[in-house]
Coordinates of C-alpha atoms in Angstrom, one line a residue:
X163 CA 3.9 -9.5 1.3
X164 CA 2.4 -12.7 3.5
X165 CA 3.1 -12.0 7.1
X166 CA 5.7 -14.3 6.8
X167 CA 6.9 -12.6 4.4
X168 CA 7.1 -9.3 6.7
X169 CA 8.3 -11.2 9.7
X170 CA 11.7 -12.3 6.8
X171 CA 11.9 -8.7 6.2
X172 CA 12.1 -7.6 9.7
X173 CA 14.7 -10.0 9.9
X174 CA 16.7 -8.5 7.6
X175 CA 17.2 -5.1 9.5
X176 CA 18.2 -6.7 12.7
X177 CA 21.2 -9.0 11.2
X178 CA 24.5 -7.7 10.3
X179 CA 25.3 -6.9 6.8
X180 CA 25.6 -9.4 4.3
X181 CA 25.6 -8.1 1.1
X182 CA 24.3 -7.4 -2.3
X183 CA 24.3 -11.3 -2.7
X184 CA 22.6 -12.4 0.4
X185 CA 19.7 -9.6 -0.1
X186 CA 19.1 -11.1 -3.5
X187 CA 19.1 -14.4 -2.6
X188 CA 16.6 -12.9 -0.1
X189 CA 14.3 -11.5 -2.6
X190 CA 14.4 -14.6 -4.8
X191 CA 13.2 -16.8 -2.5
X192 CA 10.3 -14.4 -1.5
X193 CA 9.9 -13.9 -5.0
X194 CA 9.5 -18.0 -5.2
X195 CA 7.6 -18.7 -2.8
X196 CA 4.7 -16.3 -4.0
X197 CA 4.9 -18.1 -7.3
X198 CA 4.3 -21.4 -5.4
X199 CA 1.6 -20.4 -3.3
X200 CA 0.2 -18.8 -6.5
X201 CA 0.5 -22.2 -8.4
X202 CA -0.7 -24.4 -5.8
X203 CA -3.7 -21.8 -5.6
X204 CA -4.8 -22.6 -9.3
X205 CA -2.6 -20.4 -11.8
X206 CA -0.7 -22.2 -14.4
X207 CA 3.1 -21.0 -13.8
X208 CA 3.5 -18.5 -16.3
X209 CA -0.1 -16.6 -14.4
X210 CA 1.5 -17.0 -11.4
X211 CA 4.9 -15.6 -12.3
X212 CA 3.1 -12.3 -13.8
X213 CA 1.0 -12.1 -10.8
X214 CA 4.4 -12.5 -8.0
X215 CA 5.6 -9.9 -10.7
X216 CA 2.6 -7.2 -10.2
X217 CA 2.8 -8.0 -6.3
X218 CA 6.3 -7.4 -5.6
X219 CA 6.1 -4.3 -7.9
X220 CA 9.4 -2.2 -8.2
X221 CA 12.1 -5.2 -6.8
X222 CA 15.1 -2.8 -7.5
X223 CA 13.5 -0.5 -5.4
X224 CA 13.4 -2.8 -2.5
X225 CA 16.7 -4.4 -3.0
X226 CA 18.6 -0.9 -2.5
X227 CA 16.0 0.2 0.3
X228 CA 17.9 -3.5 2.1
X229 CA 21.0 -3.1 0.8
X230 CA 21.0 0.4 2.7
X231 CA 19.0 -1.1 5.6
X232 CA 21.4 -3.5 6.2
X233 CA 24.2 -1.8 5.5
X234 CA 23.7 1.0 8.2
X235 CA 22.8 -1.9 10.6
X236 CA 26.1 -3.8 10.3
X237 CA 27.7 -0.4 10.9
X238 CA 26.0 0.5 13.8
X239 CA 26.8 -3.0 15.3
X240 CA 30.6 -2.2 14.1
X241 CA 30.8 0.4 16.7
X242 CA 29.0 -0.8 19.1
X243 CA 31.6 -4.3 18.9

């Protein structure tokens, strides 16, 4: 992940929960914007799809790490409301 790409992460834990939906929407568009950058670096979109693909490795792996992430944060913000 770019260091954008961190920094979006990051933002992830400190927001109140949002959802299955919002974390993939989340993942997409990181998942894009590789792909992009990859494209406008020289691959041919199919390469650069198989290449965001290696990167990101397991995605369902990170998408319940967030979903759990984020769903203890919007509980601890519950409480402390």
């Amino acid at each position: 992940m770019a260091t954008s790409g961190l920094r979006r992460f990051f933002e992830l834990v400190v927001r109140p929960f949002r959802g299955a939906a919002a974390v993939d929407a989340e993942l997409r568009a990181h998942f894009e914007m590789t792909v992009d950058g990859l494209v406008r670096s020289g691959m041919s979109e199919a390469e650069a799809r198989a290449e965001a693909e290696r990167r990101f490795g397991d995605v369902g792996r990170y998408r319940e790490t967030l979903l759990r992430i984020d769903h203890v944060t919007g509980r601890r913000r519950q409480r402390r409301d």
